[in-house]
Amino acid sequence: MPPPNLLLGVNIDHVVTLRQARYRTMLEAFNVEPSVLQAALEAEAAGAHSITLHLRADRRHIQDADVRLLRQQIGTKLNLEMGNTREILDIALSVRPDFVCMVPENREEVTTEGGLDVAGQRATLRPTVKALNDNGTRVSMFIDPDLDQVRASADIGASMIELHTGTFANHTGQERAAEVERLRAAAALGHELGLQINAGHGLTTKNLPEMWSVPHLAELNIGHHIVSRAIFIGLRTAIQEMLAVMATYRDPC
Ligand code: PXP
């Protein structure tokens, strides 16, 4: 079988959000559910190409033990999203995920709200990227579709960018169309600079096709919509539904 055009990383943070809502203070109990491992294995069985999870400084969902468990047990790739702190970097260096996606992190935010300011934080990001690269982990920068941020990501040694599609997802009409143009320009420049182009945030089976004019897309990271759909149709079917839409992507370049 030829490789798919576009790979899917399933973000399972929200499966763990549900677990934490009930069992935060008793994670060792025999009856803890839902299982993060079962969710990851189910995602793989459905055809996911990687498992994505965000170890936040406040540990609001994913816990250190979840990252270590999945590192040992999954058969696909592990993609760890992380803020640029010494504590989380040390965990990433010890766990050695296949990929790291550097994200901004604000304590009060409900979810990752904007892209990382790579251009403004080169001095602190560069050594983190180098440490991860030297340790065998490929690094991505979660950025807004802004050309300066794309250039800065290449400059500090990242091998991938993940374009933040939140603005695209949260608007319609002219505003969405304008954001698609920004995504197109950022993807084109990133590709020219040798970066792998990923995208994520707020993507759904409905809005995805409106992104199909964006060139060079390699991987999408999707969580909230898949987990929301899973409540009604099950995780495996929700992922297969997403993969079916993704299979319609044809790189316009
Ligand atoms: N990519 C990154 C870097 C993220 O932080 C997130 C979660 O906010 C996602 C992808 C997935 O976004 P969503 O849950 O909206 O699909």
GROMACS .gro file of C-alpha atoms and ligand atoms in nm:
model
  269
    1MET     CA    1   0.000   0.000   0.000
    2PRO     CA    2   0.137   0.347  -0.080
    3PRO     CA    3   0.195   0.566   0.227
    4PRO     CA    4  -0.095   0.800   0.307
    5ASN     CA    5  -0.068   1.160   0.194
    6LEU     CA    6  -0.120   1.293   0.538
    7LEU     CA    7  -0.043   1.140   0.878
    8LEU     CA    8  -0.262   1.170   1.188
    9GLY     CA    9  -0.140   1.225   1.541
   10VAL     CA   10  -0.424   1.163   1.784
   11ASN     CA   11  -0.408   1.392   2.085
   12ILE     CA   12  -0.539   1.197   2.385
   13ASP     CA   13  -0.519   1.472   2.648
   14HIS     CA   14  -0.896   1.491   2.676
   15VAL     CA   15  -0.933   1.122   2.751
   16VAL     CA   16  -0.713   1.196   3.051
   17THR     CA   17  -0.911   1.512   3.134
   18LEU     CA   18  -1.205   1.281   3.197
   19ARG     CA   19  -0.996   1.050   3.416
   20GLN     CA   20  -0.862   1.343   3.620
   21ALA     CA   21  -1.212   1.483   3.672
   22ARG     CA   22  -1.288   1.181   3.890
   23TYR     CA   23  -0.959   1.021   4.002
   24ARG     CA   24  -0.706   1.305   4.032
   25THR     CA   25  -0.628   1.220   4.394
   26MET     CA   26  -0.642   0.841   4.363
   27LEU     CA   27  -0.462   0.748   4.043
   28GLU     CA   28  -0.337   0.421   4.192
   29ALA     CA   29  -0.689   0.296   4.266
   30PHE     CA   30  -0.794  -0.031   4.098
   31ASN     CA   31  -1.100   0.125   3.934
   32VAL     CA   32  -0.941   0.427   3.762
   33GLU     CA   33  -1.089   0.495   3.417
   34PRO     CA   34  -1.072   0.573   3.131
   35SER     CA   35  -0.734   0.412   3.061
   36VAL     CA   36  -0.489   0.630   2.873
   37LEU     CA   37  -0.313   0.319   2.743
   38GLN     CA   38  -0.634   0.166   2.613
   39ALA     CA   39  -0.713   0.494   2.437
   40ALA     CA   40  -0.370   0.501   2.273
   41LEU     CA   41  -0.391   0.138   2.162
   42GLU     CA   42  -0.739   0.194   2.027
   43ALA     CA   43  -0.613   0.498   1.834
   44GLU     CA   44  -0.335   0.287   1.686
   45ALA     CA   45  -0.578   0.008   1.596
   46ALA     CA   46  -0.789   0.269   1.415
   47GLY     CA   47  -0.490   0.375   1.204
   48ALA     CA   48  -0.339   0.671   1.391
   49HIS     CA   49   0.023   0.729   1.298
   50SER     CA   50   0.129   0.883   1.627
   51ILE     CA   51   0.001   0.951   1.977
   52THR     CA   52   0.023   1.312   2.092
   53LEU     CA   53   0.008   1.430   2.449
   54HIS     CA   54   0.084   1.752   2.634
   55LEU     CA   55   0.261   1.729   2.969
   56ARG     CA   56   0.167   2.064   3.116
   57ALA     CA   57   0.354   2.226   3.404
   58ASP     CA   58   0.032   2.221   3.610
   59ARG     CA   59  -0.030   1.850   3.524
   60ARG     CA   60  -0.397   1.926   3.468
   61HIS     CA   61  -0.441   1.615   3.252
   62ILE     CA   62  -0.141   1.408   3.138
   63GLN     CA   63   0.084   1.291   3.425
   64ASP     CA   64   0.452   1.193   3.412
   65ALA     CA   65   0.358   0.826   3.455
   66ASP     CA   66   0.129   0.846   3.149
   67VAL     CA   67   0.417   0.964   2.930
   68ARG     CA   68   0.644   0.686   3.054
   69LEU     CA   69   0.376   0.420   3.014
   70LEU     CA   70   0.297   0.520   2.657
   71ARG     CA   71   0.666   0.541   2.567
   72GLN     CA   72   0.699   0.174   2.667
   73GLN     CA   73   0.374   0.042   2.528
   74ILE     CA   74   0.277   0.209   2.201
   75GLY     CA   75   0.388   0.080   1.864
   76THR     CA   76   0.360   0.405   1.668
   77LYS     CA   77   0.538   0.735   1.734
   78LEU     CA   78   0.513   0.936   2.055
   79ASN     CA   79   0.474   1.312   2.011
   80LEU     CA   80   0.521   1.510   2.333
   81GLU     CA   81   0.396   1.868   2.345
   82MET     CA   82   0.582   2.078   2.600
   83GLY     CA   83   0.656   2.426   2.722
   84ASN     CA   84   1.018   2.532   2.734
   85THR     CA   85   1.102   2.468   3.100
   86ARG     CA   86   1.398   2.285   3.253
   87GLU     CA   87   1.169   2.046   3.440
   88ILE     CA   88   0.979   1.925   3.133
   89LEU     CA   89   1.292   1.921   2.918
   90ASP     CA   90   1.458   1.684   3.165
   91ILE     CA   91   1.157   1.451   3.141
   92ALA     CA   92   1.168   1.465   2.759
   93LEU     CA   93   1.539   1.388   2.759
   94SER     CA   94   1.481   1.087   2.980
   95VAL     CA   95   1.168   0.957   2.800
   96ARG     CA   96   1.303   1.025   2.449
   97PRO     CA   97   0.978   1.077   2.256
   98ASP     CA   98   1.006   1.044   1.878
   99PHE     CA   99   0.892   1.406   1.838
  100VAL     CA  100   0.858   1.706   2.062
  101CYS     CA  101   0.633   1.997   1.974
  102MET     CA  102   0.731   2.312   2.162
  103VAL     CA  103   0.421   2.508   2.267
  104PRO     CA  104   0.354   2.822   2.469
  105GLU     CA  105   0.194   2.762   2.805
  106ASN     CA  106  -0.001   3.008   3.017
  107ARG     CA  107  -0.136   2.900   3.352
  108GLU     CA  108  -0.487   3.045   3.307
  109GLU     CA  109  -0.550   2.928   2.952
  110VAL     CA  110  -0.810   2.657   2.891
  111THR     CA  111  -0.609   2.525   2.598
  112THR     CA  112  -0.306   2.640   2.399
  113GLU     CA  113  -0.425   2.978   2.283
  114GLY     CA  114  -0.170   3.108   2.038
  115GLY     CA  115   0.150   3.009   1.867
  116LEU     CA  116   0.492   3.015   2.027
  117ASP     CA  117   0.692   3.335   1.984
  118VAL     CA  118   0.999   3.163   1.842
  119ALA     CA  119   1.138   3.485   1.698
  120GLY     CA  120   1.128   3.652   2.039
  121GLN     CA  121   1.259   3.352   2.234
  122ARG     CA  122   1.542   3.227   2.011
  123ALA     CA  123   1.801   3.246   2.287
  124THR     CA  124   1.612   3.014   2.522
  125LEU     CA  125   1.466   2.784   2.256
  126ARG     CA  126   1.788   2.717   2.064
  127PRO     CA  127   1.961   2.515   2.341
  128THR     CA  128   1.642   2.316   2.409
  129VAL     CA  129   1.610   2.222   2.043
  130LYS     CA  130   1.977   2.124   2.031
  131ALA     CA  131   1.952   1.910   2.347
  132LEU     CA  132   1.649   1.726   2.206
  133ASN     CA  133   1.801   1.684   1.859
  134ASP     CA  134   2.124   1.550   2.009
  135ASN     CA  135   1.914   1.304   2.212
  136GLY     CA  136   1.740   1.165   1.902
  137THR     CA  137   1.411   1.357   1.924
  138ARG     CA  138   1.288   1.558   1.625
  139VAL     CA  139   1.155   1.899   1.721
  140SER     CA  140   0.860   2.097   1.595
  141MET     CA  141   0.755   2.455   1.675
  142PHE     CA  142   0.384   2.528   1.725
  143ILE     CA  143   0.355   2.868   1.558
  144ASP     CA  144   0.099   3.103   1.413
  145PRO     CA  145   0.120   3.119   1.034
  146ASP     CA  146   0.356   3.414   1.048
  147LEU     CA  147   0.656   3.429   0.815
  148ASP     CA  148   0.896   3.564   1.079
  149GLN     CA  149   0.806   3.274   1.307
  150VAL     CA  150   0.866   3.027   1.025
  151ARG     CA  151   1.210   3.175   0.955
  152ALA     CA  152   1.297   3.179   1.325
  153SER     CA  153   1.196   2.811   1.360
  154ALA     CA  154   1.435   2.710   1.081
  155ASP     CA  155   1.704   2.936   1.226
  156ILE     CA  156   1.703   2.772   1.572
  157GLY     CA  157   1.734   2.420   1.432
  158ALA     CA  158   1.378   2.285   1.439
  159SER     CA  159   1.305   2.030   1.169
  160MET     CA  160   0.927   2.079   1.169
  161ILE     CA  161   0.667   2.346   1.228
  162GLU     CA  162   0.311   2.286   1.339
  163LEU     CA  163   0.092   2.565   1.207
  164HIS     CA  164  -0.166   2.677   1.463
  165THR     CA  165  -0.504   2.643   1.294
  166GLY     CA  166  -0.709   2.790   1.581
  167THR     CA  167  -0.783   3.117   1.403
  168PHE     CA  168  -0.885   2.923   1.091
  169ALA     CA  169  -1.112   2.697   1.299
  170ASN     CA  170  -1.273   2.977   1.501
  171HIS     CA  171  -1.375   3.194   1.206
  172THR     CA  172  -1.589   3.157   0.897
  173GLY     CA  173  -1.629   3.336   0.564
  174GLN     CA  174  -1.381   3.605   0.465
  175GLU     CA  175  -1.184   3.579   0.788
  176ARG     CA  176  -1.135   3.207   0.745
  177ALA     CA  177  -1.036   3.255   0.381
  178ALA     CA  178  -0.778   3.516   0.484
  179GLU     CA  179  -0.635   3.275   0.742
  180VAL     CA  180  -0.608   3.003   0.478
  181GLU     CA  181  -0.395   3.245   0.274
  182ARG     CA  182  -0.167   3.297   0.574
  183LEU     CA  183  -0.142   2.921   0.624
  184ARG     CA  184  -0.059   2.873   0.256
  185ALA     CA  185   0.220   3.132   0.266
  186ALA     CA  186   0.366   2.994   0.591
  187ALA     CA  187   0.361   2.636   0.460
  188ALA     CA  188   0.525   2.739   0.133
  189LEU     CA  189   0.803   2.926   0.311
  190GLY     CA  190   0.855   2.648   0.565
  191HIS     CA  191   0.889   2.392   0.288
  192GLU     CA  192   1.134   2.615   0.104
  193LEU     CA  193   1.344   2.631   0.424
  194GLY     CA  194   1.344   2.251   0.452
  195LEU     CA  195   1.091   2.219   0.735
  196GLN     CA  196   0.826   1.948   0.761
  197ILE     CA  197   0.483   2.112   0.772
  198ASN     CA  198   0.233   1.993   1.032
  199ALA     CA  199  -0.085   2.161   1.152
  200GLY     CA  200  -0.328   2.140   1.437
  201HIS     CA  201  -0.581   2.292   1.675
  202GLY     CA  202  -0.957   2.302   1.629
  203LEU     CA  203  -0.957   2.077   1.323
  204THR     CA  204  -1.275   1.881   1.251
  205THR     CA  205  -1.402   1.650   0.979
  206LYS     CA  206  -1.614   1.944   0.862
  207ASN     CA  207  -1.357   2.223   0.845
  208LEU     CA  208  -1.060   2.017   0.721
  209PRO     CA  209  -1.144   2.025   0.349
  210GLU     CA  210  -1.135   2.405   0.361
  211MET     CA  211  -0.764   2.373   0.439
  212TRP     CA  212  -0.685   2.157   0.139
  213SER     CA  213  -0.533   2.443  -0.060
  214VAL     CA  214  -0.250   2.459   0.197
  215PRO     CA  215   0.054   2.292   0.038
  216HIS     CA  216   0.307   2.044   0.180
  217LEU     CA  217   0.099   1.924   0.476
  218ALA     CA  218   0.263   1.617   0.632
  219GLU     CA  219   0.091   1.555   0.964
  220LEU     CA  220  -0.213   1.682   1.155
  221ASN     CA  221  -0.251   1.664   1.532
  222ILE     CA  222  -0.615   1.641   1.634
  223GLY     CA  223  -0.772   1.583   1.973
  224HIS     CA  224  -1.084   1.761   2.087
  225HIS     CA  225  -1.308   1.682   1.793
  226ILE     CA  226  -1.206   1.316   1.786
  227VAL     CA  227  -1.265   1.268   2.158
  228SER     CA  228  -1.596   1.458   2.136
  229ARG     CA  229  -1.715   1.237   1.848
  230ALA     CA  230  -1.595   0.930   2.037
  231ILE     CA  231  -1.862   0.989   2.302
  232PHE     CA  232  -2.126   0.912   2.042
  233ILE     CA  233  -1.964   0.678   1.792
  234GLY     CA  234  -1.660   0.536   1.975
  235LEU     CA  235  -1.294   0.629   1.950
  236ARG     CA  236  -1.206   0.386   1.675
  237THR     CA  237  -1.486   0.500   1.444
  238ALA     CA  238  -1.417   0.869   1.521
  239ILE     CA  239  -1.055   0.825   1.416
  240GLN     CA  240  -1.148   0.629   1.105
  241GLU     CA  241  -1.394   0.902   1.012
  242MET     CA  242  -1.114   1.158   1.042
  243LEU     CA  243  -0.869   0.945   0.844
  244ALA     CA  244  -1.126   0.908   0.564
  245VAL     CA  245  -1.147   1.287   0.529
  246MET     CA  246  -0.769   1.320   0.549
  247ALA     CA  247  -0.729   1.070   0.265
  248THR     CA  248  -0.889   1.329   0.032
  249TYR     CA  249  -0.592   1.568   0.074
  250ARG     CA  250  -0.380   1.614  -0.238
  251ASP     CA  251  -0.081   1.840  -0.203
  252PRO     CA  252  -0.158   2.125  -0.445
  253CYS     CA  253   0.214   2.170  -0.524
  254PXP     N1  254  -0.146   2.070   1.837
  254PXP     C1  255  -0.107   2.135   1.949
  254PXP     C2  256   0.032   2.189   1.954
  254PXP     C3  257  -0.194   2.150   2.058
  254PXP     O1  258  -0.153   2.214   2.169
  254PXP     C4  259  -0.322   2.093   2.051
  254PXP     C5  260  -0.415   2.101   2.167
  254PXP     O2  261  -0.447   2.230   2.192
  254PXP     C6  262  -0.359   2.026   1.933
  254PXP     C7  263  -0.269   2.017   1.828
  254PXP     C8  264  -0.493   1.962   1.918
  254PXP     O3  265  -0.594   2.057   1.917
  254PXP     P1  266  -0.745   2.009   1.926
  254PXP     O4  267  -0.761   1.940   2.057
  254PXP     O5  268  -0.823   2.134   1.914
  254PXP     O6  269  -0.768   1.915   1.810
   0.00000   0.00000   0.00000
